mmCIF file of C-alpha atoms in Angstrom:
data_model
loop_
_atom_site.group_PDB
_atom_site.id
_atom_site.type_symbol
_atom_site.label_atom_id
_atom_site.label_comp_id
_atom_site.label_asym_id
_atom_site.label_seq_id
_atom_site.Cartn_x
_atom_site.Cartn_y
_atom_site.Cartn_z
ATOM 1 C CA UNK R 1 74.685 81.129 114.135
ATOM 2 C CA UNK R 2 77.064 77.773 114.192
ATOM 3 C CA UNK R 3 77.154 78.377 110.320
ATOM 4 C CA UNK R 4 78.352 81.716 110.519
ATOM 5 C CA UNK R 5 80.968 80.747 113.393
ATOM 6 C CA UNK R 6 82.018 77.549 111.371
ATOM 7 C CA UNK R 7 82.420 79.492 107.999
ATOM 8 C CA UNK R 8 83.810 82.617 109.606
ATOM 9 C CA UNK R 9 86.697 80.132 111.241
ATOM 10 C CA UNK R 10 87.049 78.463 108.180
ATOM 11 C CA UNK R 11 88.320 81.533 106.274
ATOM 12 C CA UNK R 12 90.596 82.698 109.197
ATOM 13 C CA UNK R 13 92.403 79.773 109.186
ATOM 14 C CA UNK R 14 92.846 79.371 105.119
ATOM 15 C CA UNK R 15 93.758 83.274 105.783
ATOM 16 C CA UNK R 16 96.478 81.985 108.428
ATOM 17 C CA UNK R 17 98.084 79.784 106.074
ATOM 18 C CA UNK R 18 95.673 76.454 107.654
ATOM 19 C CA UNK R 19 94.190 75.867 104.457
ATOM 20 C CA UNK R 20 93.303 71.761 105.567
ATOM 21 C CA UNK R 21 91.731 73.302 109.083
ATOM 22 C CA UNK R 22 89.804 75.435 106.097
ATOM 23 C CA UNK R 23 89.056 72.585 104.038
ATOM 24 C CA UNK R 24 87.396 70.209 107.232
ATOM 25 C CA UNK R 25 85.631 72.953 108.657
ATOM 26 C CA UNK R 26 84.165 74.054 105.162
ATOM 27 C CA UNK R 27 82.899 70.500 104.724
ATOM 28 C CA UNK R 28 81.457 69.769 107.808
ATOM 29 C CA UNK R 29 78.289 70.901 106.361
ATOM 30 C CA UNK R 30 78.074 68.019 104.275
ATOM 31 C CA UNK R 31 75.130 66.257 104.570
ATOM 32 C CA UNK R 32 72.750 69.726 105.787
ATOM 33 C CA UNK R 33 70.128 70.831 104.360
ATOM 34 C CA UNK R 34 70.823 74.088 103.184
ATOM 35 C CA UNK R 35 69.451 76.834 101.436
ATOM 36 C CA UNK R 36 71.050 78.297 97.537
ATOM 37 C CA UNK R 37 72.878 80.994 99.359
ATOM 38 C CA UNK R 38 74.440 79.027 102.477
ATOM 39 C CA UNK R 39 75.179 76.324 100.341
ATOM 40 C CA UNK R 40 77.010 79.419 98.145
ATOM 41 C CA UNK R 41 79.124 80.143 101.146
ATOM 42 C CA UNK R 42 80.810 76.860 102.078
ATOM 43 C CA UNK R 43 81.054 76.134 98.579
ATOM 44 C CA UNK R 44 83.059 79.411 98.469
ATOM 45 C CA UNK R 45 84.867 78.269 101.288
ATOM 46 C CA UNK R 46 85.872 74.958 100.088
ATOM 47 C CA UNK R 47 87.291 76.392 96.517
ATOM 48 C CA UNK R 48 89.165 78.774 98.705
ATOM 49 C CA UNK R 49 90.829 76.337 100.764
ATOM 50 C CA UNK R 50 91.036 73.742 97.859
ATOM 51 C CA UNK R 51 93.248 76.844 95.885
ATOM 52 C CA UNK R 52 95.346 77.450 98.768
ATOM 53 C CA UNK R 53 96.667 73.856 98.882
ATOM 54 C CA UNK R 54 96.975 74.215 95.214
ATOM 55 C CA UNK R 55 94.195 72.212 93.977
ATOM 56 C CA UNK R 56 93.242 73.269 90.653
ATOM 57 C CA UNK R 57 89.938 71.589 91.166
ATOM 58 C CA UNK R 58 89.056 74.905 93.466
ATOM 59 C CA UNK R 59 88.053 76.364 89.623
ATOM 60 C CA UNK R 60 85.382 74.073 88.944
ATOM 61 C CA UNK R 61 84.207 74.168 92.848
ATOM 62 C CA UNK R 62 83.897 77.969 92.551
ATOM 63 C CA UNK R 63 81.797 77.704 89.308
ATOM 64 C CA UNK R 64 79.325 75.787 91.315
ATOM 65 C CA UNK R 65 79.374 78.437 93.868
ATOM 66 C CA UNK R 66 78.804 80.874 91.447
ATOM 67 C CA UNK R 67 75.997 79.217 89.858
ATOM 68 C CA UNK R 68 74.326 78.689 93.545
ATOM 69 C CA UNK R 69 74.196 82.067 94.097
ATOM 70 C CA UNK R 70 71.672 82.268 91.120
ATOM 71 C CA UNK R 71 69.529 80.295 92.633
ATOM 72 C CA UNK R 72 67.839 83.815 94.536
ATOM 73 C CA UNK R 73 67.478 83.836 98.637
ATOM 74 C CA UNK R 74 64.830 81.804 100.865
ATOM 75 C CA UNK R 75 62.920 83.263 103.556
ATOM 76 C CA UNK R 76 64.528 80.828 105.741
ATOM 77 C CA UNK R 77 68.132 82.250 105.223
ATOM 78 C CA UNK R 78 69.406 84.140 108.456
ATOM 79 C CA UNK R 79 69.774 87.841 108.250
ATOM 80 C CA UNK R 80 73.579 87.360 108.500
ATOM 81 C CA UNK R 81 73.493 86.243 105.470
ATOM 82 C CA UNK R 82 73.217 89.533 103.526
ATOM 83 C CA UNK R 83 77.166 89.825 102.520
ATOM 84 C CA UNK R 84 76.716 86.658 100.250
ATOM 85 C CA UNK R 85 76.425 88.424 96.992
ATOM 86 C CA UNK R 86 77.952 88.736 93.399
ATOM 87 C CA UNK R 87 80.482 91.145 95.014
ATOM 88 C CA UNK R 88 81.689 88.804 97.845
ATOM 89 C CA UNK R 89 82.445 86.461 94.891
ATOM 90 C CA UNK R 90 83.974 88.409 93.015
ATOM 91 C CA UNK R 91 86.363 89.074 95.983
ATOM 92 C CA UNK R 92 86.960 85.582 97.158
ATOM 93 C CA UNK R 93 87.643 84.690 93.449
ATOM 94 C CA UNK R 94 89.933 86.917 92.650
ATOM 95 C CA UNK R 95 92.275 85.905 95.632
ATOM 96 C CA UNK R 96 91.076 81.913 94.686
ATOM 97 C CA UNK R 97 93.210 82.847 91.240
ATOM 98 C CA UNK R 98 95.853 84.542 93.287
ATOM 99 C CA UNK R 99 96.218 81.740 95.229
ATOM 100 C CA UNK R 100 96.572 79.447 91.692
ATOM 101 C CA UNK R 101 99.335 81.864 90.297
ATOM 102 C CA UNK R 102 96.058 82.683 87.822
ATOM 103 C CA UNK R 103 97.303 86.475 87.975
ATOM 104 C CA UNK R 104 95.596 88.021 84.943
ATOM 105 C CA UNK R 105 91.975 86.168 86.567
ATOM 106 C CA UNK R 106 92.975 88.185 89.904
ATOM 107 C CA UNK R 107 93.267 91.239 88.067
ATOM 108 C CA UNK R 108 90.359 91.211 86.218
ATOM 109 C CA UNK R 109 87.877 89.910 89.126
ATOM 110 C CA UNK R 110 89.447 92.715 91.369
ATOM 111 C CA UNK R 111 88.885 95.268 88.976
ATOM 112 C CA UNK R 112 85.551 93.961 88.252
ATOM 113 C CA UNK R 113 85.333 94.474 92.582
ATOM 114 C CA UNK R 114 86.618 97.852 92.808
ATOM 115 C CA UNK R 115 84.365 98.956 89.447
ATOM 116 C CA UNK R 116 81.360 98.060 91.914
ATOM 117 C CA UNK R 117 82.717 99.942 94.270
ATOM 118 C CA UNK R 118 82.876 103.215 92.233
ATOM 119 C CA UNK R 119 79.305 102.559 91.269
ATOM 120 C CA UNK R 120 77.917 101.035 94.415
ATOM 121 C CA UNK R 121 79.049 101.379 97.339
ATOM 122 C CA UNK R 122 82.138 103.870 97.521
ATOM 123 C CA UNK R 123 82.179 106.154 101.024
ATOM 124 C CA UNK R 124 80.619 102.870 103.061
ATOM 125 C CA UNK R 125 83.096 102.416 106.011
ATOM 126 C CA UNK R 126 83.323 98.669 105.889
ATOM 127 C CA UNK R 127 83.960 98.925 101.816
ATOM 128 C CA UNK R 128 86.419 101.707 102.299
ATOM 129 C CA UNK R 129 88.119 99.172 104.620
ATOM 130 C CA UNK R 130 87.625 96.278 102.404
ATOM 131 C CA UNK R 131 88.936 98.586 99.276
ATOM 132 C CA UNK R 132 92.281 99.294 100.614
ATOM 133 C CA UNK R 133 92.912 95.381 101.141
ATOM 134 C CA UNK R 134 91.256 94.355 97.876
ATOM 135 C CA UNK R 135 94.092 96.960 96.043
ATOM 136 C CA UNK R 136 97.330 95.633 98.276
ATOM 137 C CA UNK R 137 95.394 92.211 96.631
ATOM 138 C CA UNK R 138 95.875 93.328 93.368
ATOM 139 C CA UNK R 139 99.030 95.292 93.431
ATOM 140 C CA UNK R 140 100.445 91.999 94.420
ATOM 141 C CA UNK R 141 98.937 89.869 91.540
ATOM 142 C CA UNK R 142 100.288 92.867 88.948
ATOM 143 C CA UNK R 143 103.744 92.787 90.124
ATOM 144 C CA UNK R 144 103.322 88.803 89.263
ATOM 145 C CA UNK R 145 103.085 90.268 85.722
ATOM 146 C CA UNK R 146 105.342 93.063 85.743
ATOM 147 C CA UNK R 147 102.697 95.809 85.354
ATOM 148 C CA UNK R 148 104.610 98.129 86.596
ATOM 149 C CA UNK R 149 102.595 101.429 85.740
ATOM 150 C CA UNK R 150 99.152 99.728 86.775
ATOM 151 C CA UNK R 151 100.956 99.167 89.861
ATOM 152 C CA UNK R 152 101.782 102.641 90.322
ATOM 153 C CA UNK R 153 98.436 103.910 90.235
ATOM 154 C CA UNK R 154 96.985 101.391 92.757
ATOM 155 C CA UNK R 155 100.299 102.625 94.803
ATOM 156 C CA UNK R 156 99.133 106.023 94.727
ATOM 157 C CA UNK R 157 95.273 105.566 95.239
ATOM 158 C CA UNK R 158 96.597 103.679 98.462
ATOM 159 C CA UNK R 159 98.836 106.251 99.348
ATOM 160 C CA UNK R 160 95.674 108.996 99.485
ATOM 161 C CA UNK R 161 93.788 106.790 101.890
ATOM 162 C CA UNK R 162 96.451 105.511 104.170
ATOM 163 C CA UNK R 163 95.213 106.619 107.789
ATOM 164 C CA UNK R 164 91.985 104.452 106.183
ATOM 165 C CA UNK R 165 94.118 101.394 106.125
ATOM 166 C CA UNK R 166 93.282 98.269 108.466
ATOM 167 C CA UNK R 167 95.929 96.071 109.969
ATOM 168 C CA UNK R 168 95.093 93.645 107.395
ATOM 169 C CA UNK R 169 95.201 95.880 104.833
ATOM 170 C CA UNK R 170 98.886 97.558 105.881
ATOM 171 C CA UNK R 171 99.830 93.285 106.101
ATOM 172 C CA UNK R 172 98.615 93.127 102.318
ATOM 173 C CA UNK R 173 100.780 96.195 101.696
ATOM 174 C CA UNK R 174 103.393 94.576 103.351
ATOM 175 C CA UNK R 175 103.582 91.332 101.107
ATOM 176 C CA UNK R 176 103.340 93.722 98.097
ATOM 177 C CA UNK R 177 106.384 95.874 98.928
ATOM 178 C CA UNK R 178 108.198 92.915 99.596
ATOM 179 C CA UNK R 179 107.550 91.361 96.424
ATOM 180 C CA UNK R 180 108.486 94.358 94.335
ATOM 181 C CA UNK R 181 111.396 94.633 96.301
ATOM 182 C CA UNK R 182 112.451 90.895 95.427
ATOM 183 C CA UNK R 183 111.200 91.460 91.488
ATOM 184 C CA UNK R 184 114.521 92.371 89.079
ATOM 185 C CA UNK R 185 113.336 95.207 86.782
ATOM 186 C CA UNK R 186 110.801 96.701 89.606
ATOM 187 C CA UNK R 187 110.729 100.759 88.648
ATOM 188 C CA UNK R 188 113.110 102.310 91.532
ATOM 189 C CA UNK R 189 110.183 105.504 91.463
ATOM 190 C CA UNK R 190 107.838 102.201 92.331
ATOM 191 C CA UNK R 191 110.024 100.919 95.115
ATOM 192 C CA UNK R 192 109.935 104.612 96.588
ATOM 193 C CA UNK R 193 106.332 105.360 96.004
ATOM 194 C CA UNK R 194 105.679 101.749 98.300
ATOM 195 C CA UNK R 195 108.264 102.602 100.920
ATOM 196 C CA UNK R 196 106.694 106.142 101.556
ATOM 197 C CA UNK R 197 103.156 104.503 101.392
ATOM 198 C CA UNK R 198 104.478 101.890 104.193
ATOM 199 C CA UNK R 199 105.822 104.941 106.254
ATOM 200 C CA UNK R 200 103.179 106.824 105.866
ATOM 201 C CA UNK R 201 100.857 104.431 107.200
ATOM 202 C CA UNK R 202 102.963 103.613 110.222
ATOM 203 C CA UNK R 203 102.685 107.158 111.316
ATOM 204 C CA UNK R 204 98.687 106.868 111.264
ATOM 205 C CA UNK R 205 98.936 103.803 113.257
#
């Protein structure tokens, strides 16, 4: 359970803009023995934090994480462990190239995520939840690139599930009206789609 506390803390606090409290706290593992998959998930933590302070080795770090995962389970990981999976990656990734200004990686791992979804996993609560942030993700990486009518149909897919939104989520949706808002050339229709998708999420709060 210390694993799963220390990791957990770890990603709150690259989350919170802490990314060194991220980096110790992913590396205090160092030195365990641990299994393919844990070993996965403060590898993953490590590229995350590494990306945040803008370490472009976080790319090569993430390969390795990538190719842990590969390695299968042991009957010795915890049950806890289930989330750690090609999906999880995928996630983390994509907002690993977000975090490196490597926009057209973010889009493609998030569409890569929310492909699973469709196939997977779509009407599960948590990935409903986990959905809405993972678009306000890549609405934000697309308005990097100016794709403006991409953009507008990840508006409008949040829009139709905004009393579904998280607090995290509606922060995500947040950054990514801002941003068009600050963008020269940003499709006025755009900038009114986001502002009644902000609104409209404020009343279901």
């Amino acid at each position: 359970m210390e694993m799963l506390v220390t990791q957990n803390i770890s990603m709150h606090a690259v989350e919170s803009g802490n990314p060194v409290e991220g980096l110790t706290l992913a590396r205090s593992m160092q030195g365990h023995t641990l299994s393919p998959r844990l070993e996965t998930m403060f590898t993953m933590r490590e590229a995350r934090a590494l990306a945040a302070l803008g370490d472009e080795q976080a790319g090569k770090l993430f390969t390795h994480a990538l190719s842990l995962l590969q390695d299968g389970t042991r009957s010795s990981d915890p049950p806890w462990a289930w989330w750690i999976d090609d999906d999880e990656l995928r996630i983390q990734g994509a907002r690993l190239h977000s975090d490196l200004c490597q926009w057209q990686d973010s889009i493609r791992l998030h569409n890569e995520h929310l492909g699973w979804v469709t196939r997977e996993a779509s009407g599960h609560a948590s990935v409903v939840a986990m959905h809405a942030l993972c678009l306000a993700d890549m609405g934000y990486a697309l308005t990097q690139v100016g794709a403006w009518r991409e953009l507008e149909d990840v508006a409008r897919t949040l829009l139709g599930s905004a009393g579904e939104i998280t607090p995290r989520a509606y922060a995500a949706v947040r950054r990514l009206t801002r941003a068009v808002e600050g963008t020269p050339g940003a499709p006025a229709d755009l900038r009114d789609l986001l502002h009644m998708l902000a609104a409209k999420i404020g009343e279901s709060k």
